[in-house]
CSV table of C-alpha atoms in Angstrom, one decimal:
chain,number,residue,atom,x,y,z
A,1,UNK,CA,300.0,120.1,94.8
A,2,UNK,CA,296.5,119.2,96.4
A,3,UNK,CA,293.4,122.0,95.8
A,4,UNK,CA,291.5,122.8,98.8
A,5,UNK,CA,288.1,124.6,97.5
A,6,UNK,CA,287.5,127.5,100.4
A,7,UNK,CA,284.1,129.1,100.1
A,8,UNK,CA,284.1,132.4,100.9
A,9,UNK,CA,286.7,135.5,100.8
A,10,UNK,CA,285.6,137.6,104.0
A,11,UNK,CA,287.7,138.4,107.3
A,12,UNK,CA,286.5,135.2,108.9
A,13,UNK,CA,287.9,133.1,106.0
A,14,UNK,CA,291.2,135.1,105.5
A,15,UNK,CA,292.7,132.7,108.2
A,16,UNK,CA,291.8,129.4,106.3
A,17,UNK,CA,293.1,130.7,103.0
A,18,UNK,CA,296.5,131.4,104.6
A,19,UNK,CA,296.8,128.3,107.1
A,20,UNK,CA,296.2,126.8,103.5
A,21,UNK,CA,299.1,128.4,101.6
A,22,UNK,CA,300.8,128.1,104.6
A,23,UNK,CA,300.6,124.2,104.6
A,24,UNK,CA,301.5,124.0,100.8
A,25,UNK,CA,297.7,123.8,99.0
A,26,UNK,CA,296.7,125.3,96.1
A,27,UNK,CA,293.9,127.7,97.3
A,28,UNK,CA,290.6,128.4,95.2
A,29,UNK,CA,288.3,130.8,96.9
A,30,UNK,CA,284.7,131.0,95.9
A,31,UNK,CA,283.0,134.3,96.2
A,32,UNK,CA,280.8,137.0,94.8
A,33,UNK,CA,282.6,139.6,93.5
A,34,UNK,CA,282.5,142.4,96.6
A,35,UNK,CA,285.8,144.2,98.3
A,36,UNK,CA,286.8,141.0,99.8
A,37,UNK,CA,290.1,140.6,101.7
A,38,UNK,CA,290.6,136.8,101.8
A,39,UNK,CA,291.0,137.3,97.3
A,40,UNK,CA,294.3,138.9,97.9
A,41,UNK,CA,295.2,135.5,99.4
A,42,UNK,CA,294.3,133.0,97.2
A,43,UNK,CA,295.9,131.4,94.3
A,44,UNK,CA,293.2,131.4,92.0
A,45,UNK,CA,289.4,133.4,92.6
A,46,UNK,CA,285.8,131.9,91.3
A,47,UNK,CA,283.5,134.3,91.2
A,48,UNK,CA,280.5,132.5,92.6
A,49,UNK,CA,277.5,132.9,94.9
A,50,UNK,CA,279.1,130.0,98.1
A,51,UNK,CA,275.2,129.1,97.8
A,52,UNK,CA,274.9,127.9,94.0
A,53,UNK,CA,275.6,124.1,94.7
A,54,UNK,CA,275.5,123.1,91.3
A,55,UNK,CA,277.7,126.0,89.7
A,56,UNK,CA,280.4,125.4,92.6
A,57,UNK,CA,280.1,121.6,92.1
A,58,UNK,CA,281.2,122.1,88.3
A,59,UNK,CA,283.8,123.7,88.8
A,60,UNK,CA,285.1,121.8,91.8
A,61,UNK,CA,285.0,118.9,89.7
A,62,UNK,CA,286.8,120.4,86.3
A,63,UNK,CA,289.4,121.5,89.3
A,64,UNK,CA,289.4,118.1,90.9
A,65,UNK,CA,289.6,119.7,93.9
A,66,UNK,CA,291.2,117.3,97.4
A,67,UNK,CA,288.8,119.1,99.8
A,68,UNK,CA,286.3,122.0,100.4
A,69,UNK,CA,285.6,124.1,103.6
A,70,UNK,CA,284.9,127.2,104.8
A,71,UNK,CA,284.7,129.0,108.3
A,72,UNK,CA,282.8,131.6,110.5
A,73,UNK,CA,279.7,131.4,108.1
A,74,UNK,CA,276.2,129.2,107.6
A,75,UNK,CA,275.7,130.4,104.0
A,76,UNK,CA,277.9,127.9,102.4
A,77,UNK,CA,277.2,124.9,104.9
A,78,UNK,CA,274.8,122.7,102.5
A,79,UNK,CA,277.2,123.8,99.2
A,80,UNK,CA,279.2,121.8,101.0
A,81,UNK,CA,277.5,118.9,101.9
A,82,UNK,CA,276.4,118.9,98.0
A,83,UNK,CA,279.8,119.0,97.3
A,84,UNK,CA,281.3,116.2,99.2
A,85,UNK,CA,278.6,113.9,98.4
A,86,UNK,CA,278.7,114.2,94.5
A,87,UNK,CA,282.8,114.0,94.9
A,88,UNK,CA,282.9,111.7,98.2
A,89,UNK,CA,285.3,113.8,99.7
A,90,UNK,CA,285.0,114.2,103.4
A,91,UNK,CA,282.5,116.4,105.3
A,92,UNK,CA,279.7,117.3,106.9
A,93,UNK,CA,276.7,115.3,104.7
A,94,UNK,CA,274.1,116.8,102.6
A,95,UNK,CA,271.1,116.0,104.7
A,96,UNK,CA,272.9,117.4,107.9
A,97,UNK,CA,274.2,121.0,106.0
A,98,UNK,CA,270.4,121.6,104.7
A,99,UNK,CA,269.0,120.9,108.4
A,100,UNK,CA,270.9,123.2,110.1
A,101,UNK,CA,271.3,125.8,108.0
A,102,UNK,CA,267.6,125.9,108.1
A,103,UNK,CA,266.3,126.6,111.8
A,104,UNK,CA,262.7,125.2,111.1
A,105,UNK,CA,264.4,121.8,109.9
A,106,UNK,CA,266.9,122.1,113.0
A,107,UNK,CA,264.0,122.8,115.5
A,108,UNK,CA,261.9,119.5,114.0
A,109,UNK,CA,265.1,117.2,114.4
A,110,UNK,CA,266.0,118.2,117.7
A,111,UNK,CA,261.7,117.4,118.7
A,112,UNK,CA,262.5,113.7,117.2
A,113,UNK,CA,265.5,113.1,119.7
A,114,UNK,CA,264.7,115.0,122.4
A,115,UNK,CA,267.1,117.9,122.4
A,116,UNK,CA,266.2,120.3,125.2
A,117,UNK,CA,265.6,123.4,123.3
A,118,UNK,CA,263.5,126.5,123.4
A,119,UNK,CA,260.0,126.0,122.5
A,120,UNK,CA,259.0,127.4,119.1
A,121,UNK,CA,256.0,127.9,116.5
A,122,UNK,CA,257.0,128.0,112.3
A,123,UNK,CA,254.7,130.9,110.9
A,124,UNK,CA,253.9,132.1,107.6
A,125,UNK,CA,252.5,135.3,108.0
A,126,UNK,CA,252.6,138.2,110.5
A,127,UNK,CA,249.3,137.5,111.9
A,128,UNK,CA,250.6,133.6,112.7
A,129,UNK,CA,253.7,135.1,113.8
A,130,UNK,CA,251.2,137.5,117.0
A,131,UNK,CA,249.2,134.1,117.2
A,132,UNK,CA,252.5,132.0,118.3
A,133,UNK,CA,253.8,135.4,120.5
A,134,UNK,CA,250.7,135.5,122.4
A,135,UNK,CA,250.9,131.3,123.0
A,136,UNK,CA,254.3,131.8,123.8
A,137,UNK,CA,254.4,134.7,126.2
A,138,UNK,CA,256.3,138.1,125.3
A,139,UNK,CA,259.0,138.5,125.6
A,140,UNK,CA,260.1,136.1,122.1
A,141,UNK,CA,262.6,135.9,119.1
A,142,UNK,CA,261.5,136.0,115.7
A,143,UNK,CA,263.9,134.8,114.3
A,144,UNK,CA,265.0,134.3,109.9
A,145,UNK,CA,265.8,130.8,109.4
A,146,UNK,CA,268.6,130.6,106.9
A,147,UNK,CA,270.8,133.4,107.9
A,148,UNK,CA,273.9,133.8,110.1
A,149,UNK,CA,275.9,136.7,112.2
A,150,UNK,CA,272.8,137.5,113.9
A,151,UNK,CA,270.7,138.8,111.0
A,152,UNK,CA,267.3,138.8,110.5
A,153,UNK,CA,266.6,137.7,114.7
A,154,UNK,CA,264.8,140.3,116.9
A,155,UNK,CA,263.8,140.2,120.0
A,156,UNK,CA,260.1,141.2,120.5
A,157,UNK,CA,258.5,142.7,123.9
A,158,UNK,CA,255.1,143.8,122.5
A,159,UNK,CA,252.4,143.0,120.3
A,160,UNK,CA,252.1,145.6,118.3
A,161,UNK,CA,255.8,145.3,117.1
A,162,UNK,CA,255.7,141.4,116.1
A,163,UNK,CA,254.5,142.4,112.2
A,164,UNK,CA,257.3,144.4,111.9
A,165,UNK,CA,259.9,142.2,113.0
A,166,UNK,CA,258.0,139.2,111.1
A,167,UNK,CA,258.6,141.4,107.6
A,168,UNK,CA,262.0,142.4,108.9
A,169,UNK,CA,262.8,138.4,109.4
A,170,UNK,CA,261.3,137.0,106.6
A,171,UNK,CA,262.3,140.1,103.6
A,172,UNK,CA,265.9,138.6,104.0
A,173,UNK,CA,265.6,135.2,103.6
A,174,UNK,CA,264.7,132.7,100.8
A,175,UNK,CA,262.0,130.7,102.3
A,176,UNK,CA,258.2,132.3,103.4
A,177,UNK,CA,258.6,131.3,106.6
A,178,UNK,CA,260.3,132.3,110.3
A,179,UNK,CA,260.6,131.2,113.8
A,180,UNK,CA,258.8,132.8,116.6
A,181,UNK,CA,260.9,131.1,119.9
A,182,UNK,CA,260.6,131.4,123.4
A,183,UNK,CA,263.0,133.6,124.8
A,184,UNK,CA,265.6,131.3,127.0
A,185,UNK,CA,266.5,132.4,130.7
A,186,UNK,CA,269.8,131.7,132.1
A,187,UNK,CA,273.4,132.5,131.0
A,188,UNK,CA,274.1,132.1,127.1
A,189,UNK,CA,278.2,130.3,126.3
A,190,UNK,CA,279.0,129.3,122.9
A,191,UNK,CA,280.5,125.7,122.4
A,192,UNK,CA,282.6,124.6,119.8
A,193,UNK,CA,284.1,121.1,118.6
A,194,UNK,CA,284.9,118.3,116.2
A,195,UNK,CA,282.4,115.2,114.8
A,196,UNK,CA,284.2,112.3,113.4
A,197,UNK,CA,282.2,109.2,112.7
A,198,UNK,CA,278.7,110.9,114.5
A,199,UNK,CA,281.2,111.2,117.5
A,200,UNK,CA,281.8,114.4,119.4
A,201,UNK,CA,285.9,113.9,119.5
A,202,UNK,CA,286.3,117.3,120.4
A,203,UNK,CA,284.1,119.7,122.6
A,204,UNK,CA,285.3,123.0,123.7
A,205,UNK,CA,282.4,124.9,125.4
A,206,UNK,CA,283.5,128.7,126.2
A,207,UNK,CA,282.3,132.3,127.9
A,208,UNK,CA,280.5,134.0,125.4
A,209,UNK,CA,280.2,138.3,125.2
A,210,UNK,CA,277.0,139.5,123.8
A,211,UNK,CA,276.4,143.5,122.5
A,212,UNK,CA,272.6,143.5,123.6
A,213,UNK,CA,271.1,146.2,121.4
A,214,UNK,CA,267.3,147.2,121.5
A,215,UNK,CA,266.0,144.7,119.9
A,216,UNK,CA,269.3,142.8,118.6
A,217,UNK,CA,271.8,140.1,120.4
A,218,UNK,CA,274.6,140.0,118.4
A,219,UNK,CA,278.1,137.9,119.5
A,220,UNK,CA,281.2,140.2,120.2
A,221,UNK,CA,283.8,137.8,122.0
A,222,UNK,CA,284.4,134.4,123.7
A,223,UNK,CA,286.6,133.5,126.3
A,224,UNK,CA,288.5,130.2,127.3
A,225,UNK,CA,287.9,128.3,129.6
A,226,UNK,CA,284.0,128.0,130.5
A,227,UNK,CA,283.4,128.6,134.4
A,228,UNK,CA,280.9,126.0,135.1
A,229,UNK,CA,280.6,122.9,137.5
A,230,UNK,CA,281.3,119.5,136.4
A,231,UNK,CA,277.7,118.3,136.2
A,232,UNK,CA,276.6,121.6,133.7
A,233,UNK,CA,279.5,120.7,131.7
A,234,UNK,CA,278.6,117.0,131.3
A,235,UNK,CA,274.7,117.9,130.6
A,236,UNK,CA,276.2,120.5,127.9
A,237,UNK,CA,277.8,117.2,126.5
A,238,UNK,CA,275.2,115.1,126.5
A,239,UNK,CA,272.7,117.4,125.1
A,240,UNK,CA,275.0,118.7,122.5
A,241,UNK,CA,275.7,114.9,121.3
A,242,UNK,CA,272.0,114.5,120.7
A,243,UNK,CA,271.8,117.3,118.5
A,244,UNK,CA,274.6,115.7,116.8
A,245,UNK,CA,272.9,112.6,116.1
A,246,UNK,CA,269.6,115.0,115.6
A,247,UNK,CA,271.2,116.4,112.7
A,248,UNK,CA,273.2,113.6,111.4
A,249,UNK,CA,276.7,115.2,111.5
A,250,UNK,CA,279.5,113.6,110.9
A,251,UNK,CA,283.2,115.0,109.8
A,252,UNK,CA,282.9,118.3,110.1
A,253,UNK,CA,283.7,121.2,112.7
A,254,UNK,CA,280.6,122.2,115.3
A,255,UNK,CA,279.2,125.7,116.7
A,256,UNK,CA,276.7,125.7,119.2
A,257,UNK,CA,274.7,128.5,120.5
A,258,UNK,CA,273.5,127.4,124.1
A,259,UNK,CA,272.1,128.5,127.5
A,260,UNK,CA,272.7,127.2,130.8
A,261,UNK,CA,270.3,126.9,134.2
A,262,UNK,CA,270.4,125.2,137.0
A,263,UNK,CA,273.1,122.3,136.1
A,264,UNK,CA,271.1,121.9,132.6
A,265,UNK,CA,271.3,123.1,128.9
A,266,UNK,CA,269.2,124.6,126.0
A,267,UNK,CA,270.8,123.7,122.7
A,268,UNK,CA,269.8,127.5,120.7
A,269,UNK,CA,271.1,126.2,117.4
A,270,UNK,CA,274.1,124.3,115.7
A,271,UNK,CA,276.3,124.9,112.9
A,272,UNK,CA,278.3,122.7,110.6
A,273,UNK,CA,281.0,125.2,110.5
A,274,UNK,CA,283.8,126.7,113.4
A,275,UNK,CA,282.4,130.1,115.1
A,276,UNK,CA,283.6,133.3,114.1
A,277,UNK,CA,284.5,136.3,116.2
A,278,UNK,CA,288.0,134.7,116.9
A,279,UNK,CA,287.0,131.0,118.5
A,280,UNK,CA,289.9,128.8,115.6
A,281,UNK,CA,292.2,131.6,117.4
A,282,UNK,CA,291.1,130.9,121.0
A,283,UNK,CA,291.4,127.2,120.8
A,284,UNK,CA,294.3,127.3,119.0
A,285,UNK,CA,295.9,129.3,122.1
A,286,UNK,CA,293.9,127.4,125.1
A,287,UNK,CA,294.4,123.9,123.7
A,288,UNK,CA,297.7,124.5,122.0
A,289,UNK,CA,296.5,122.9,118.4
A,290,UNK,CA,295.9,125.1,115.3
A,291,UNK,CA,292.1,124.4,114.8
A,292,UNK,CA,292.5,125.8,111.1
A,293,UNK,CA,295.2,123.0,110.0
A,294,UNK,CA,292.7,120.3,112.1
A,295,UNK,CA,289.7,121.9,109.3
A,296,UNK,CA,292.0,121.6,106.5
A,297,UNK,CA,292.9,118.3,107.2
A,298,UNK,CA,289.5,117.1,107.6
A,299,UNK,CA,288.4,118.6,104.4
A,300,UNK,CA,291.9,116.3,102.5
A,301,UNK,CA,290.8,113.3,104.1
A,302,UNK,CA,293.7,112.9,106.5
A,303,UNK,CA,293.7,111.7,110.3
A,304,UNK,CA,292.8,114.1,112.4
A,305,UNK,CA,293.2,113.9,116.4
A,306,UNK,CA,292.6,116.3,119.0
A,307,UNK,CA,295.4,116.2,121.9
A,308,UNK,CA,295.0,119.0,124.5
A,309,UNK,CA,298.4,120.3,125.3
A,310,UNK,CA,297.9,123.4,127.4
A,311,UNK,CA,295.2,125.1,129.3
A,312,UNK,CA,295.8,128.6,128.8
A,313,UNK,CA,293.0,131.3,129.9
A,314,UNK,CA,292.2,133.3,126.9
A,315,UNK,CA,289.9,136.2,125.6
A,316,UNK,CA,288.6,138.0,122.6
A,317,UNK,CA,286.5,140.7,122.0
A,318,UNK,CA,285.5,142.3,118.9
A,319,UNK,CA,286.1,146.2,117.9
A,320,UNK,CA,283.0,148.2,117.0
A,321,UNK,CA,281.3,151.2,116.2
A,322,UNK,CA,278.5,152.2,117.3
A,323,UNK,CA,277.8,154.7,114.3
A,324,UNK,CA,278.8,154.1,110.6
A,325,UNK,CA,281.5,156.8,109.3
A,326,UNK,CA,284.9,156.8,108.1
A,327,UNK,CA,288.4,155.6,109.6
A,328,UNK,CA,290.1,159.1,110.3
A,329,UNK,CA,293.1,158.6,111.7
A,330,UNK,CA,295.3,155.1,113.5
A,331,UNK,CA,297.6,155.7,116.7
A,332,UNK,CA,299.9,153.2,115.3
A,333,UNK,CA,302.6,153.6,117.7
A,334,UNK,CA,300.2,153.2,120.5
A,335,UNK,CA,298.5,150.0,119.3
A,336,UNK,CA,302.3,148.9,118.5
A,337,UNK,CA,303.2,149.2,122.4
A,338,UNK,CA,299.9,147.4,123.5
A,339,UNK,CA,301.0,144.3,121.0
A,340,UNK,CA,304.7,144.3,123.1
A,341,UNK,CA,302.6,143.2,125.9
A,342,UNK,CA,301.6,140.1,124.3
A,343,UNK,CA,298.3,141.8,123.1
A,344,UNK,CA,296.9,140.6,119.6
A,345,UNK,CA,295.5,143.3,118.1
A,346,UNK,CA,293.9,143.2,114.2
A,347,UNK,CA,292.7,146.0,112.6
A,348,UNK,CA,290.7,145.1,109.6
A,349,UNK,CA,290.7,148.8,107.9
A,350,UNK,CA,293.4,151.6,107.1
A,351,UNK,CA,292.8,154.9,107.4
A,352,UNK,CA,290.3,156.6,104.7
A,353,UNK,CA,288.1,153.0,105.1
A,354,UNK,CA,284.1,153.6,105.5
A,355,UNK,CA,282.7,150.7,109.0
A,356,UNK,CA,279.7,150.1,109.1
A,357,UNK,CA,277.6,150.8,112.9
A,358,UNK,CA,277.2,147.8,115.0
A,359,UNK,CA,274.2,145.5,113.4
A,360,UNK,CA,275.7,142.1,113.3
A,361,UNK,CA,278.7,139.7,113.8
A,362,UNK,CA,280.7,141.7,110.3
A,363,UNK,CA,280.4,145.2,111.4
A,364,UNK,CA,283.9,144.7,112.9
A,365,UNK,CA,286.9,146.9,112.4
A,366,UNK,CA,289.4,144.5,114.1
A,367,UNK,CA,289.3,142.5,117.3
A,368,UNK,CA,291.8,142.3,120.5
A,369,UNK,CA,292.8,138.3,121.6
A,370,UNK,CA,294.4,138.9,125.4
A,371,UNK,CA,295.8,135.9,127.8
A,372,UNK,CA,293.3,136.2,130.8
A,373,UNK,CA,290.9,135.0,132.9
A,374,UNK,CA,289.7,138.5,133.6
A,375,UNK,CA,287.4,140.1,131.3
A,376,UNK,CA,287.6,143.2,133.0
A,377,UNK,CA,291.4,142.9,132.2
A,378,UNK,CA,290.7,142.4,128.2
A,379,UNK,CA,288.1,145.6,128.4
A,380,UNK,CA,290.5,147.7,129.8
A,381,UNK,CA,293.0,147.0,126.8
A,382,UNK,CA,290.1,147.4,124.4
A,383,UNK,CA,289.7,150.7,125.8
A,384,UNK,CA,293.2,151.9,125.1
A,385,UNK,CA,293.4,150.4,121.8
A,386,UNK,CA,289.9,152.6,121.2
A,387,UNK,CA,291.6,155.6,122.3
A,388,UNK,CA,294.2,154.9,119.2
A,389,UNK,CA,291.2,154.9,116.7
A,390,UNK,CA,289.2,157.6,114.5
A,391,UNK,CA,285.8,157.7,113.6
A,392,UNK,CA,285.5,161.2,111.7
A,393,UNK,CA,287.9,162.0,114.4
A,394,UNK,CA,286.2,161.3,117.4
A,395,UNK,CA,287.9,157.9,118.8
A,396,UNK,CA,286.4,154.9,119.2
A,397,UNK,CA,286.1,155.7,123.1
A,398,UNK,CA,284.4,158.9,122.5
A,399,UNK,CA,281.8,157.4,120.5
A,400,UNK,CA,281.4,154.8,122.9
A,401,UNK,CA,280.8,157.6,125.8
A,402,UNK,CA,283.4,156.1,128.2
């Protein structure tokens, strides 16, 4: 039986570790120790920080492990690349995980081939972080450089509040230093895809829903397929091959945060990972492949190909709170009848469960995937599965204010 290493155990990996089992590997799943759903999946559990390279490479190799992957995150991106390099197994390379898991290093490569991308200033301090706001122009993004799900990026409008966003940014991450970025105009769409041999082989760019907060952006759904003209969508290809080549990736899924204007296109970042927030799912029903098994074949080292059977309209939003409390009561017959109509509906929680308010991409307590076009069509089945929902009984919709 082959081992596939996955590196993490949280609701964005639980789908790997079964499409795994599901395909007849022998799962290992590497985590901290923590309340983790995706342990009570796997066959066997390291308890492991995804980000210690060397410790995970040990044990992958006492394992022998046939491939190693994970999904929905950045934090284990450049164990990866450590991995597969010492073991030559397939994936994304070691140079290309640490440059864009690191924004700075991401920003620099992107300069040195010409990626169009927001214009940006590396600062050490808060007082380097006003300098590059007031070169800039307010509104900007200071933004932490090795973190994902949204964490540690704030949008800044005035002076006095860039030293407090600069000690937010930088207190989380592991570096002394953060991005302060230009804030893009336009329309913001995620894009996804496949690299095989520095190639894109695969591009799927998509709608993208945003919870705009004060001074937080954070992702809460995509939707398939991208409304855009044919000259947009080839400038979103073109630019989002150079940021390939930029980084040097090669075998290994791609997530793209990027704005569009005017037929042209801002690459915000890429990832060496698939997007969370339900995008394997949305592919797998828009192109008609299962983008986990494509993953998992990557990792073993088999052939991997990419033929589009269907074109099906598709969205998914996630569900939130906008307050932290606990999970009161379920309407479970209600959220039954909405699944009869062809509905997914997850809910990540039973009753009794704590959720956390809405801060970033894992403050979810489920997430609703409907067949349409129409995002007003998926919000109003949202907002009857929030009416089945309890937050220290008040539903979801209450809390809302709808």
């Amino acid at each position: 039986m082959k081992k596939l290493m996955i590196l993490g155990a949280g609701i964005y990996q639980v789908p790997l570790i079964k499409k795994a089992k599901e395909m007849g590997l022998q799962t290992l799943v590497v985590s901290v120790p923590g309340e983790y759903p995706g342990f009570q999946y796997a066959d066997r559990v390291f308890l492991l920080d995804t980000r210690d390279c060397e410790g995970i490479y040990q044990a992958a190799r006492k394992e022998q492990i046939d491939g190693i992957c994970t999904s929905g995150t950045d934090v284990a991106v450049v164990t990866i690349g450590y991995v597969c390099e010492k073991m030559g197994l397939p994936g994304i390379p070691r140079e290309a995980a640490r440059i864009v898991t690191d924004k700075a290093l991401m920003k620099e490569a992107f300069q040195k081939k010409q990626v169009r991308a927001a214009r940006y200033h590396k600062v050490f301090s808060a007082k380097e972080a006003e300098e590059a706001a007031q070169e800039i122009g307010f509104p900007v993004i200071v933004k932490r450089v090795d973190s994902s799900g949204s964490r540690g990026i704030l949008k800044v409008s005035k002076r006095e509040d860039v030293e407090s966003a600069f000690r937010e940014a930088v207190s989380g991450s592991r570096v002394p230093y953060v991005l302060v970025e230009e804030v893009l105009g336009g329309r913001e769409i995620g894009v996804d895809g496949f690299v095989q041999d520095g190639k894109l082989v695969f591009l799927a760019p998509h709608e993208k829903f945003v919870y705009q907060g004060e001074k937080i952006t954070v992702p809460m759904g995509h939707g398939f397929p991208l409304q855009e003209d044919a000259k947009t969508l080839e400038e979103i290809s073109r630019q989002m091959q150079l940021a390939v080549e930029a980084a040097g990736m090669d075998q290994c899924p791609v997530n793209a945060d990027v704005f569009v204007r005017d037929q042209k296109a801002w690459i915000v970042e890429i990832g060496g990972r698939t997007g969370a927030t339900c995008i394997p799912e949305l592919i797998g029903i828009h192109y008609g492949f299962d983008f986990y098994e494509k993953m998992i074949r990557n990792a073993l080292g088999e052939p991997v190909s990419f033929e589009e059977r269907e074109h099906t309209p598709c969205m998914a939003k996630l569900l939130v709170s906008p307050r932290g409390g606990k999970i009161t009561d379920i309407d479970h017959e209600g959220i039954r009848k909405i699944r009869e109509e062809g509905v997914e509906v997850q809910l990540d929680y039973p009753v009794g469960h704590s959720v956390s308010a809405m801060e970033n991409g894992t403050d979810r307590i489920g997430h609703v995937i409907a067949r349409t076009k129409r995002e007003e069509e998926l919000d109003e089945v949202i907002q009857r599965v929030e009416k089945c929902i309890e937050i220290d009984h008040r539903t979801l919709e209450e809390l809302w204010g709808k």
